[in-house]
Coordinates of C-alpha atoms in Angstrom, one line a residue:
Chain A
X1 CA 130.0 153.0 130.4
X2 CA 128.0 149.6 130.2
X3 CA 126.6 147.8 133.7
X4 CA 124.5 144.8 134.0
X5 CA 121.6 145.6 136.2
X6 CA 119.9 144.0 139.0
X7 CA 116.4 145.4 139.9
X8 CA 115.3 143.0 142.4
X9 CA 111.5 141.8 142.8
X10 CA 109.9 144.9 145.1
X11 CA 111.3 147.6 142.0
X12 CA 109.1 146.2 139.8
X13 CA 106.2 146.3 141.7
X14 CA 105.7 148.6 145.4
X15 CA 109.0 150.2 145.0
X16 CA 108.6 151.3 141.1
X17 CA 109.5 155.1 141.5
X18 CA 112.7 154.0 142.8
X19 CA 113.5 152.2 139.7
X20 CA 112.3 154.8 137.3
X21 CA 114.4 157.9 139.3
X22 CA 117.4 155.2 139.3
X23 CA 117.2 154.7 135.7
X24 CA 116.5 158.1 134.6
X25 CA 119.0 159.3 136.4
X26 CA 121.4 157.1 135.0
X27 CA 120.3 157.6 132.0
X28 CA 121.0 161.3 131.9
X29 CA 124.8 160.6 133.8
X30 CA 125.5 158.6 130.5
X31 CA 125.4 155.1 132.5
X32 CA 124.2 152.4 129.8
X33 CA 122.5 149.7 132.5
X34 CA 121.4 146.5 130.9
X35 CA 118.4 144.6 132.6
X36 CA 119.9 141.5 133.3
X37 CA 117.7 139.0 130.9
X38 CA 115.5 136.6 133.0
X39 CA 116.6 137.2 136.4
X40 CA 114.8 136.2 139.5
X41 CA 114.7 136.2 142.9
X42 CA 117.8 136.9 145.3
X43 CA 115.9 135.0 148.3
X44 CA 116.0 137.9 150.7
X45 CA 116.5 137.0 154.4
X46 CA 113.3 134.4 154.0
X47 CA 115.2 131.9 151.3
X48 CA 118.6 131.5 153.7
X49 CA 116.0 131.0 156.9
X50 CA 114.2 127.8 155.6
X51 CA 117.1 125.8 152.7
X52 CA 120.6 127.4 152.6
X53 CA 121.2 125.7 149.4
X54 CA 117.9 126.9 147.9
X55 CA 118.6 130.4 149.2
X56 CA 122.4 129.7 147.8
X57 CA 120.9 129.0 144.4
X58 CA 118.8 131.6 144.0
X59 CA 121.2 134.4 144.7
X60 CA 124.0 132.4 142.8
X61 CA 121.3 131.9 139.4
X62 CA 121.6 135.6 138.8
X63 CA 125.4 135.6 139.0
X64 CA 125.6 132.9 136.7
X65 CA 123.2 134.8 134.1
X66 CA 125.5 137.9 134.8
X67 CA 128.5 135.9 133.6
X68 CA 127.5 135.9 130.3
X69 CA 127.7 139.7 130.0
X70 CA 131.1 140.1 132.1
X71 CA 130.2 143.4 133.4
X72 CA 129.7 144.8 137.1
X73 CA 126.1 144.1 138.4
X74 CA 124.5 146.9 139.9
X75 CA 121.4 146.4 141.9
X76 CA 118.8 149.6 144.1
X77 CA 117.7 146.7 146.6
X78 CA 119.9 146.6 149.7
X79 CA 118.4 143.2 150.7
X80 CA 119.8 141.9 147.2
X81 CA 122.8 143.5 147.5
X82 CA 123.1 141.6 150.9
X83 CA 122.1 138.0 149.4
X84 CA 124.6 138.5 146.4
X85 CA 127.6 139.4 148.2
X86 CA 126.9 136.9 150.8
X87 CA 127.1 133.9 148.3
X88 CA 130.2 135.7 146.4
X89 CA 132.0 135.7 150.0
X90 CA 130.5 132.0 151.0
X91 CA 132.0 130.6 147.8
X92 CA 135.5 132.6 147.8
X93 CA 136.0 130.8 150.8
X94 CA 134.8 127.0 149.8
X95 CA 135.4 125.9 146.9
X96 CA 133.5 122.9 147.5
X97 CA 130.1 124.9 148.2
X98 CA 131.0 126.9 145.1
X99 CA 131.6 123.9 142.8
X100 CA 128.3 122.3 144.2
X101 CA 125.9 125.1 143.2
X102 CA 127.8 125.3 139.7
X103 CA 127.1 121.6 139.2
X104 CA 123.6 122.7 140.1
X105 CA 123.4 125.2 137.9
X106 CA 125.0 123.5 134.8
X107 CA 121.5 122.3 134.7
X108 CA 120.6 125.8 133.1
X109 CA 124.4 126.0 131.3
X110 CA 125.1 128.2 133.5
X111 CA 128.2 128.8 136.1
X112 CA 128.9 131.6 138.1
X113 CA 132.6 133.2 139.2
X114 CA 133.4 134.4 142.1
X115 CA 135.2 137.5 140.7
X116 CA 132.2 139.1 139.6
X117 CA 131.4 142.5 141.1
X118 CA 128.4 143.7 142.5
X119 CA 127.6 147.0 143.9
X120 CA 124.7 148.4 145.8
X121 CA 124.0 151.7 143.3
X122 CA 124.4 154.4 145.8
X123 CA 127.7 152.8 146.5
X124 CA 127.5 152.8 142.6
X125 CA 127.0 156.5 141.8
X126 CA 129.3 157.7 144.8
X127 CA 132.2 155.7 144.5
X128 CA 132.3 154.2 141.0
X129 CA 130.7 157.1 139.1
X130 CA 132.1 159.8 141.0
X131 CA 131.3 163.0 142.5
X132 CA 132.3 165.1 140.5
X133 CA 130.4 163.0 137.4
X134 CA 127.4 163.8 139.6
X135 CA 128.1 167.4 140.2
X136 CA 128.3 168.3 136.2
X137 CA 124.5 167.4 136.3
X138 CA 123.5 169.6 138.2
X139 CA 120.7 172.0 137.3
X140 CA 118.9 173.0 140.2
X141 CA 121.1 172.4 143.1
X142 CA 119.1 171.8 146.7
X143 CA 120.1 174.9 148.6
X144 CA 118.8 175.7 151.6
X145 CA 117.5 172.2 151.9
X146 CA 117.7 170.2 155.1
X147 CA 118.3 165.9 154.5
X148 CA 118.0 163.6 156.5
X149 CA 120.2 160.7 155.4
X150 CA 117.9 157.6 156.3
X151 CA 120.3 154.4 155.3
X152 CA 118.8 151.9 156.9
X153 CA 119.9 148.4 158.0
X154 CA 120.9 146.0 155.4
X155 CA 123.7 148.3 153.6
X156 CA 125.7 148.2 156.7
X157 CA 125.4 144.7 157.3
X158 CA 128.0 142.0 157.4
X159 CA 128.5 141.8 153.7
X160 CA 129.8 145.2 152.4
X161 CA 133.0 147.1 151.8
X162 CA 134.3 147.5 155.5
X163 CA 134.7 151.4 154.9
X164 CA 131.2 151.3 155.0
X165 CA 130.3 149.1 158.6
X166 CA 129.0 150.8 161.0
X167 CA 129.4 154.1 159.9
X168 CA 128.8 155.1 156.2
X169 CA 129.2 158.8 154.3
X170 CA 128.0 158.3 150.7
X171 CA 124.4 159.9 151.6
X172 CA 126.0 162.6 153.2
X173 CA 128.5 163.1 150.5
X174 CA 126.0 163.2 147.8
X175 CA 123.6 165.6 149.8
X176 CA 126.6 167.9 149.7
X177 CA 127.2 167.4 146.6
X178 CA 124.0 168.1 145.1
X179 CA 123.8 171.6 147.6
X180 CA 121.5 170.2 150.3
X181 CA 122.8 169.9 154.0
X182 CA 122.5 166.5 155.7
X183 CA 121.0 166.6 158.9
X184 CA 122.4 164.1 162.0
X185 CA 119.9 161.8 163.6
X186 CA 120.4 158.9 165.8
X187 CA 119.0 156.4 164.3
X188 CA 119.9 156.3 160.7
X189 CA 121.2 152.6 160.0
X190 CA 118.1 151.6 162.3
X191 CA 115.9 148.7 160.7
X192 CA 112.6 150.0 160.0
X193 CA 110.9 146.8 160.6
X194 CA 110.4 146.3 156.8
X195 CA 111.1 142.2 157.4
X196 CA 108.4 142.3 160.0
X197 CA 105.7 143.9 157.6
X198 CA 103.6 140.6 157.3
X199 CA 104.7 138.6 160.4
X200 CA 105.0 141.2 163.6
X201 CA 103.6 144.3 161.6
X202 CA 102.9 146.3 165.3
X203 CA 106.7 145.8 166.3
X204 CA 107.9 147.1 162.5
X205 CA 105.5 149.9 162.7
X206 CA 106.6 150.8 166.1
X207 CA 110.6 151.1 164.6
X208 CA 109.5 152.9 161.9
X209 CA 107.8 155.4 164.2
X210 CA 110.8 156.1 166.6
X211 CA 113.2 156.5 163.4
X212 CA 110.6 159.1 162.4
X213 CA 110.5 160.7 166.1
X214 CA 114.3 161.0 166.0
X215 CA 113.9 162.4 162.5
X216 CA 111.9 165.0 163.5
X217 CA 113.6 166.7 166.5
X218 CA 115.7 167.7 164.0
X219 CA 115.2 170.5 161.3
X220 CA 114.7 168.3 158.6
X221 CA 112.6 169.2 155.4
X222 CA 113.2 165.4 153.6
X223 CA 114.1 161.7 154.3
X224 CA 116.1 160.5 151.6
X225 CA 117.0 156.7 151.8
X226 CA 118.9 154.1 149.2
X227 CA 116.3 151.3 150.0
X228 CA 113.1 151.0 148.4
X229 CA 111.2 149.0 151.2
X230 CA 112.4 151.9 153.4
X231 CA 110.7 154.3 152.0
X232 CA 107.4 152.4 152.1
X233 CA 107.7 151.3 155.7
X234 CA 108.3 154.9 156.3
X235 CA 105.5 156.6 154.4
X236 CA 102.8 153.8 155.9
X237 CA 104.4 154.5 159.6
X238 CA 104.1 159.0 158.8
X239 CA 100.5 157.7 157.8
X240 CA 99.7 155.9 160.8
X241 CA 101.4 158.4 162.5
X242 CA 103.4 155.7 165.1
X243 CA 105.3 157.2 167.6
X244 CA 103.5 160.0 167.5
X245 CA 105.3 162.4 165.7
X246 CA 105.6 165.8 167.6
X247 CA 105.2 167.9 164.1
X248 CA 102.1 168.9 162.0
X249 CA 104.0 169.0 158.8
X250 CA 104.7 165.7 157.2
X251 CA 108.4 164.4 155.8
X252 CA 108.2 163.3 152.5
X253 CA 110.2 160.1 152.1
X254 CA 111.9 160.0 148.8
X255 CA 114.9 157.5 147.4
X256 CA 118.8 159.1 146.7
X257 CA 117.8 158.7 143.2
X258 CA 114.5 160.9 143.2
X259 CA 116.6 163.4 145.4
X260 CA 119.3 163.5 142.2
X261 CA 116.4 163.8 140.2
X262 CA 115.1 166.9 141.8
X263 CA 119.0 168.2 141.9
X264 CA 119.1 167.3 137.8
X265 CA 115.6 168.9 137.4
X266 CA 114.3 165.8 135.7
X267 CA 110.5 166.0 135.3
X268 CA 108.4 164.8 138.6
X269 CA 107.0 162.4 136.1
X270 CA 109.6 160.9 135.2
X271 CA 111.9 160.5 138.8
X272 CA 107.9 159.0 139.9
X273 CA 107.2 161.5 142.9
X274 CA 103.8 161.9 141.7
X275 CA 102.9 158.3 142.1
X276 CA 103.8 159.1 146.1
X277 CA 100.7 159.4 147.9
X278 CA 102.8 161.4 150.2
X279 CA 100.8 163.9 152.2
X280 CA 104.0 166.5 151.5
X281 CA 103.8 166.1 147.8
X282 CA 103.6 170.2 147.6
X283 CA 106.9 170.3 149.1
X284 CA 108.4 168.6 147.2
X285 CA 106.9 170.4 144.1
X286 CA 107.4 173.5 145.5
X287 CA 111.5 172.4 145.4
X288 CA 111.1 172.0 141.7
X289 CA 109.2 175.0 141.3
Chain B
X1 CA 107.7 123.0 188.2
X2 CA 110.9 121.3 190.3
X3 CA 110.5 118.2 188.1
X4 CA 110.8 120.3 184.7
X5 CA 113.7 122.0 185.9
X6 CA 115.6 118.9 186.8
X7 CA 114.3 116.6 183.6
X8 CA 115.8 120.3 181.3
X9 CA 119.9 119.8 183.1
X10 CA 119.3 116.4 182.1
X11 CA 118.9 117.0 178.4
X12 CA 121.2 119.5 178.7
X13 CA 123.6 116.7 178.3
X14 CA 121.9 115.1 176.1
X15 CA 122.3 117.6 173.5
X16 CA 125.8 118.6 173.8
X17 CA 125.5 117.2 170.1
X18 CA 123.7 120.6 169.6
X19 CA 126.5 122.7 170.4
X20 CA 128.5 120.7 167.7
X21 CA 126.4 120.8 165.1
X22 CA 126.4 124.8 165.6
X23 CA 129.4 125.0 165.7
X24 CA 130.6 122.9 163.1
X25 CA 128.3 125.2 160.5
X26 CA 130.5 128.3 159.0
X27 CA 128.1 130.6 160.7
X28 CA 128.0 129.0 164.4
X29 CA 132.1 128.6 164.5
X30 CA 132.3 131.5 166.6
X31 CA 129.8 131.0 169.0
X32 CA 132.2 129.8 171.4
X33 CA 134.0 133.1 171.6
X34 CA 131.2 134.9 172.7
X35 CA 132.4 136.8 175.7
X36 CA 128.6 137.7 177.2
X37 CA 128.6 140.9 177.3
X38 CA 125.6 141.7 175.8
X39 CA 125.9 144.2 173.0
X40 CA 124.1 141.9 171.1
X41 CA 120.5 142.3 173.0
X42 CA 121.3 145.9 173.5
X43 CA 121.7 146.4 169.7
X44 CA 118.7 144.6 168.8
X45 CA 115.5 146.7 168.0
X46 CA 113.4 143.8 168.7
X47 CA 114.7 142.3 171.6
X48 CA 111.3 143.7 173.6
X49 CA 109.5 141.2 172.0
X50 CA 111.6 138.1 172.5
X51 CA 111.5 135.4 175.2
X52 CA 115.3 135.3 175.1
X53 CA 117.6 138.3 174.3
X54 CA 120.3 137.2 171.6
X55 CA 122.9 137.1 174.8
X56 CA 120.4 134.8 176.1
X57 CA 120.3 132.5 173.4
X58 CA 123.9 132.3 173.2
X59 CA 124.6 131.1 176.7
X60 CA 121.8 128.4 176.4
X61 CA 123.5 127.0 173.0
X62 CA 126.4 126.8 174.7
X63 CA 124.7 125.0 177.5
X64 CA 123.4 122.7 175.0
X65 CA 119.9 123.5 175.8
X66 CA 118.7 122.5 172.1
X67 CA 115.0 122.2 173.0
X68 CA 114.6 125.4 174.8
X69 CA 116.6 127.3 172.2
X70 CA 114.6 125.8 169.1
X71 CA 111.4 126.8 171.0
X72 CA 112.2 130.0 171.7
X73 CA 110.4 132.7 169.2
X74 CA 113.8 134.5 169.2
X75 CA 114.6 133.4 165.9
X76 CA 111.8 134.0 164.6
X77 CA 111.4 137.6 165.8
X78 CA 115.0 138.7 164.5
X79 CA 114.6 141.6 161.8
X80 CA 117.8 140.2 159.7
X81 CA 119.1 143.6 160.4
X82 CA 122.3 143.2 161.0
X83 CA 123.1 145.8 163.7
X84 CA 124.2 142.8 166.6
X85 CA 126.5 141.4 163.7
X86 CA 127.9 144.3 162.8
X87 CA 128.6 145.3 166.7
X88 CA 129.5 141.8 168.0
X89 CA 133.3 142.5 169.5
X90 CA 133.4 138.6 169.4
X91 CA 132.8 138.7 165.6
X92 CA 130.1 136.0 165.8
X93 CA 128.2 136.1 163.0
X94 CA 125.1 136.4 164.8
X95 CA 122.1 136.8 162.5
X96 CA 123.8 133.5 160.4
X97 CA 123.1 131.8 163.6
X98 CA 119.7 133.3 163.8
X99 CA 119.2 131.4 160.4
X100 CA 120.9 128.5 161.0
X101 CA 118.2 128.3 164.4
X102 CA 115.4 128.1 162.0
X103 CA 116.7 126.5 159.3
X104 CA 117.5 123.7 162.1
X105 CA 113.6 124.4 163.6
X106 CA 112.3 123.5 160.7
X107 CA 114.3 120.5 160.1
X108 CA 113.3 119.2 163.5
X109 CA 109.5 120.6 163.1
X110 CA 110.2 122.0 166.9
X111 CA 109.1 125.9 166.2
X112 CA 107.4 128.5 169.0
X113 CA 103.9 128.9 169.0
X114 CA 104.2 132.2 169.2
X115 CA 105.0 133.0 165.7
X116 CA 103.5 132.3 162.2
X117 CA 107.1 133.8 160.3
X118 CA 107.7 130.1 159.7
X119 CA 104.3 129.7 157.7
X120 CA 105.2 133.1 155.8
X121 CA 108.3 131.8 155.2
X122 CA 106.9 128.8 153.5
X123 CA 104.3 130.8 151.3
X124 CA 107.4 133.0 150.3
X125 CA 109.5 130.5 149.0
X126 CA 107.3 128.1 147.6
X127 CA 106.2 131.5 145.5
X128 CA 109.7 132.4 144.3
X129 CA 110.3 128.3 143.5
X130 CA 107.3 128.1 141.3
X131 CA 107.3 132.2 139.7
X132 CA 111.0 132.6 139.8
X133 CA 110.1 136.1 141.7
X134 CA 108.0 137.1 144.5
X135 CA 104.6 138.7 144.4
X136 CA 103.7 140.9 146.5
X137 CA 99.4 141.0 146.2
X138 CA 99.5 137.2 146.1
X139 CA 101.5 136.8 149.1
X140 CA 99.4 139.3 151.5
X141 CA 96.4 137.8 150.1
X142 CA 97.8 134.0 150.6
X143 CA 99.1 134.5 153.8
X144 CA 96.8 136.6 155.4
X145 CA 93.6 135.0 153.9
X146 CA 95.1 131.8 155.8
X147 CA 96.1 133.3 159.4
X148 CA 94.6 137.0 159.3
X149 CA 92.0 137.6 157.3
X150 CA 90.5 140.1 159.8
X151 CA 93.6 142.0 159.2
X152 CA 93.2 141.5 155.4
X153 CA 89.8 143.5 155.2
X154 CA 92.3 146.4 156.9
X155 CA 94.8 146.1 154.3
X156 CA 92.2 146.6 151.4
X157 CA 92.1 150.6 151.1
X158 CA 95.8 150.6 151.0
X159 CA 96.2 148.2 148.4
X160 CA 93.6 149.8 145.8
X161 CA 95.5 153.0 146.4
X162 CA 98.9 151.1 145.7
X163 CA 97.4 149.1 142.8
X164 CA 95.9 152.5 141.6
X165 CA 99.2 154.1 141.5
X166 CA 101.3 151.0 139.8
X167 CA 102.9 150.1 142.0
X168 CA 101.0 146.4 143.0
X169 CA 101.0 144.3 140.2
X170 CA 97.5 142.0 139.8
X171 CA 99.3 138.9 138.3
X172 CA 103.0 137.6 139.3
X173 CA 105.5 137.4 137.0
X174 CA 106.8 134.3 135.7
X175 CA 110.4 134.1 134.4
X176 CA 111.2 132.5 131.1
X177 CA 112.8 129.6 132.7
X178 CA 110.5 128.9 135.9
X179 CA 110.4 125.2 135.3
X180 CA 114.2 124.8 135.1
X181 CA 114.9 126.5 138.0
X182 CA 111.9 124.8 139.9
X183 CA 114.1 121.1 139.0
X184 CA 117.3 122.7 140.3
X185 CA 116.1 124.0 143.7
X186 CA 114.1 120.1 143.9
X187 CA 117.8 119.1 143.2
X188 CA 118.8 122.0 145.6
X189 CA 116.4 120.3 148.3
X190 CA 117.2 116.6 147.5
X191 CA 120.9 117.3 148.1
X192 CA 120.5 119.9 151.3
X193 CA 117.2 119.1 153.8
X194 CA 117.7 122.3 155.5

């Protein structure tokens, strides 16, 4: 099984675990993933707010690189996910817009089609993949583990497979699967604020904090979320501890694909839990022990 | 006070020209159809912070008050999160408006005082233009040597620990073909002003 992948800027540098537990977990479910060469930046939400033709370009570059290979892209970043579908959709609809960014990029020799497919990789793992691919794995399954299933904003956002809006299962599904039990919260497609990092920073520590309150009236051992800025936003708000979190012992935030890791007892090395400054890395160690 | 109030009706019809050119764009098309009821502000997670509430915003495009609504920090504040657009019952696309309000800001150089995303925004780009991908060091450094460097010094222990740990890279990454994609988003720019 070959697919193109899509890391997307913040996996190669704050986000880097997530990319090493995506890719070794992968690697072990027999999924060949091929870097797509040269890629660059999908834009994010910053691109589309200042030049919707540069932010058009951008996204629509990578999809033109990806033609080459003519496989599904799969990207870990739900911001890229967001930007990539968007322009797919935007030129589906116009073909004018879409032969205007191909002119553009013929520049390069490159030209994009609209047909090509491009998943978010939980969406990847859960619906493509499979289940019961994932449940083969399996060699230390997370009983007696209590998840909380932290999705975030952007993978329910206006772009993705309408099963999904509003209301999506695959967290919960592969918690199950891998023998954990998903805890219910409130808030869990609440934006932590991660957008607002450099620009409003108390206002996205402050969102981060009351998704962590609502996390913690519940009996939750672990936040596990599909987006790698999450995670950060999360940790630095536990740190700070915003919204003063009624609970001495700190929730390790870790990505779905460190959480298959533990379930596939892949080495904390390698799924990059030990580069988490976490305050609750012994918890998660004491899960693999 | 009297005076301002009357001289803003005034414009009002001025601009209706606003409400077309919103709702000729593919995202404004629907504003139109929006029915007031509010689930919009009530969804958003920021909406403490704005001077207008999405709904807000909404009724004033539709009254065609373009200078209020392109002063307002409301854009600017909006977390791209999606939530009002995915509970709009009016299906208005609502965060593409929230771009389409800065992309037309910027075009008109009319933006709040009360924000600086617009200046972070221009840092941002201008990195991914000339590297091909964002950095993240270079960008805190940049922007906040040039609007917060008080809040830099703050930032400094976290950093080490992240740079200690891999995962902040010193130097950005250039992509093998940074100058060819730097002339196609000039051309991008050239053919597109907003």
């Amino acid at each position: 099984m070959k697919y193109l992948y899509y890391p997307g800027c913040s996996q190669k540098s704050s986000a880097i675990s997530y990319e090493r537990s995506f890719l070794a977990i992968c690697d072990v479910l027999g999924i060949e993933l091929i870097e797509l060469d040269d890629w660059n930046c999908c834009g994010a939400t910053i691109a589309i707010s200042v030049n919707k033709m540069v932010s058009f370009l951008l996204a629509a570059r990578n999809l033109g690189l990806a033609n080459k290979y003519n496989l599904p892209l799969v990207t870990p970043c739900p911001s890229c996910y967001v930007s990539l579908n968007r322009i797919l959709k935007v030129c589906k609809e116009s073909k004018s817009q879409s032969d205007q960014i191909n002119t553009l990029l013929a520049e390069e020799d490159l030209t994009f089609s609209t047909d090509t497919q491009v998943y978010h990789s939980l969406e990847f793992l859960v619906h493509i993949i499979g289940l019961d691919t994932i449940r083969e794995r399996i060699r230390n399954p997370l009983r007696g583990f209590k998840i909380a299933p932290y999705y975030g904003c952007q993978l329910v956002g206006s772009y993705v497979n309408p099963d999904n809006n509003g209301n999506p299962q695959s967290l919960e599904e592969l918690i199950e699967v891998l023998g954990a039990e998903p805890v219910k919260f409130p808030f869990r497609t609440q934006c932590c604020g991660g957008s607002l990092m450099f620009t409003l920073s108390k206002q996205a520590e402050k969102l981060s904090g009351m998704i962590l309150q609502s996390i913690c009236r519940t009996d939750a051992d672990l936040i596990v979320t599909p987006c790698g800025l999450c995670q950060m936003n999360l940790e630095i708000a536990q740190k700070k501890n915003h919204g003063k979190i009624p609970r001495q012992r700190p929730l390790p935030v870790i990505t779905f694909g460190q959480m298959m890791g533990l379930a596939f007892d892949l080495d904390s090395g390698t799924i990059g839990i030990n580069k988490k400054k976490i305050l609750a890395k012994q918890n998660i160690i004491s899960l693999t022990n | 006070m009297k005076k301002s109030k009357r001289r803003n009706t005034e414009r009002a019809y001025e601009d209706s020209g606003f409400i077309r050119d919103i709702i000729s764009s593919r995202e404004g098309a629907r504003v139109l159809s929006c029915i007031q009821c509010g689930t919009c502000s009530a969804s958003c997670p920021v909406f403490e912070v704005m001077d207008y509430p999405p709904r807000k915003i909404f009724a004033m495009i539709r009254e065609g008050m373009k200078d209020k609504v392109l002063l307002s920090v409301t854009p600017w504040i909006c977390a791209s999160c999606y939530r009002c657009t995915v509970n709009c019952p009016a299906q208005i696309k609502i965060t593409e408006v929230m771009y389409e309000l800065k992309r037309i800001c910027l075009k008109e150089q009319v933006i709040s005082e009360r924000t600086d995303a617009n200046r972070f925004y221009s840092i941002f780009l201008n990195q991914i233009i000339k590297y091909g991908r964002s950095h993240e060091l270079g960008l805190m450094i940049k922007f906040m040597m040039l609007h917060h460097p008080v809040n830099l010094l703050q930032q400094v222990p976290r950093g080490v620990r992240m740079m200690l740990s891999g995962s902040l890279s010193l130097f950005p990454h250039r992509i093998k073909n940074a100058k060819t994609l730097q002339k196609i988003t000039d051309h991008a720019l050239k053919l597109q002003k907003v």
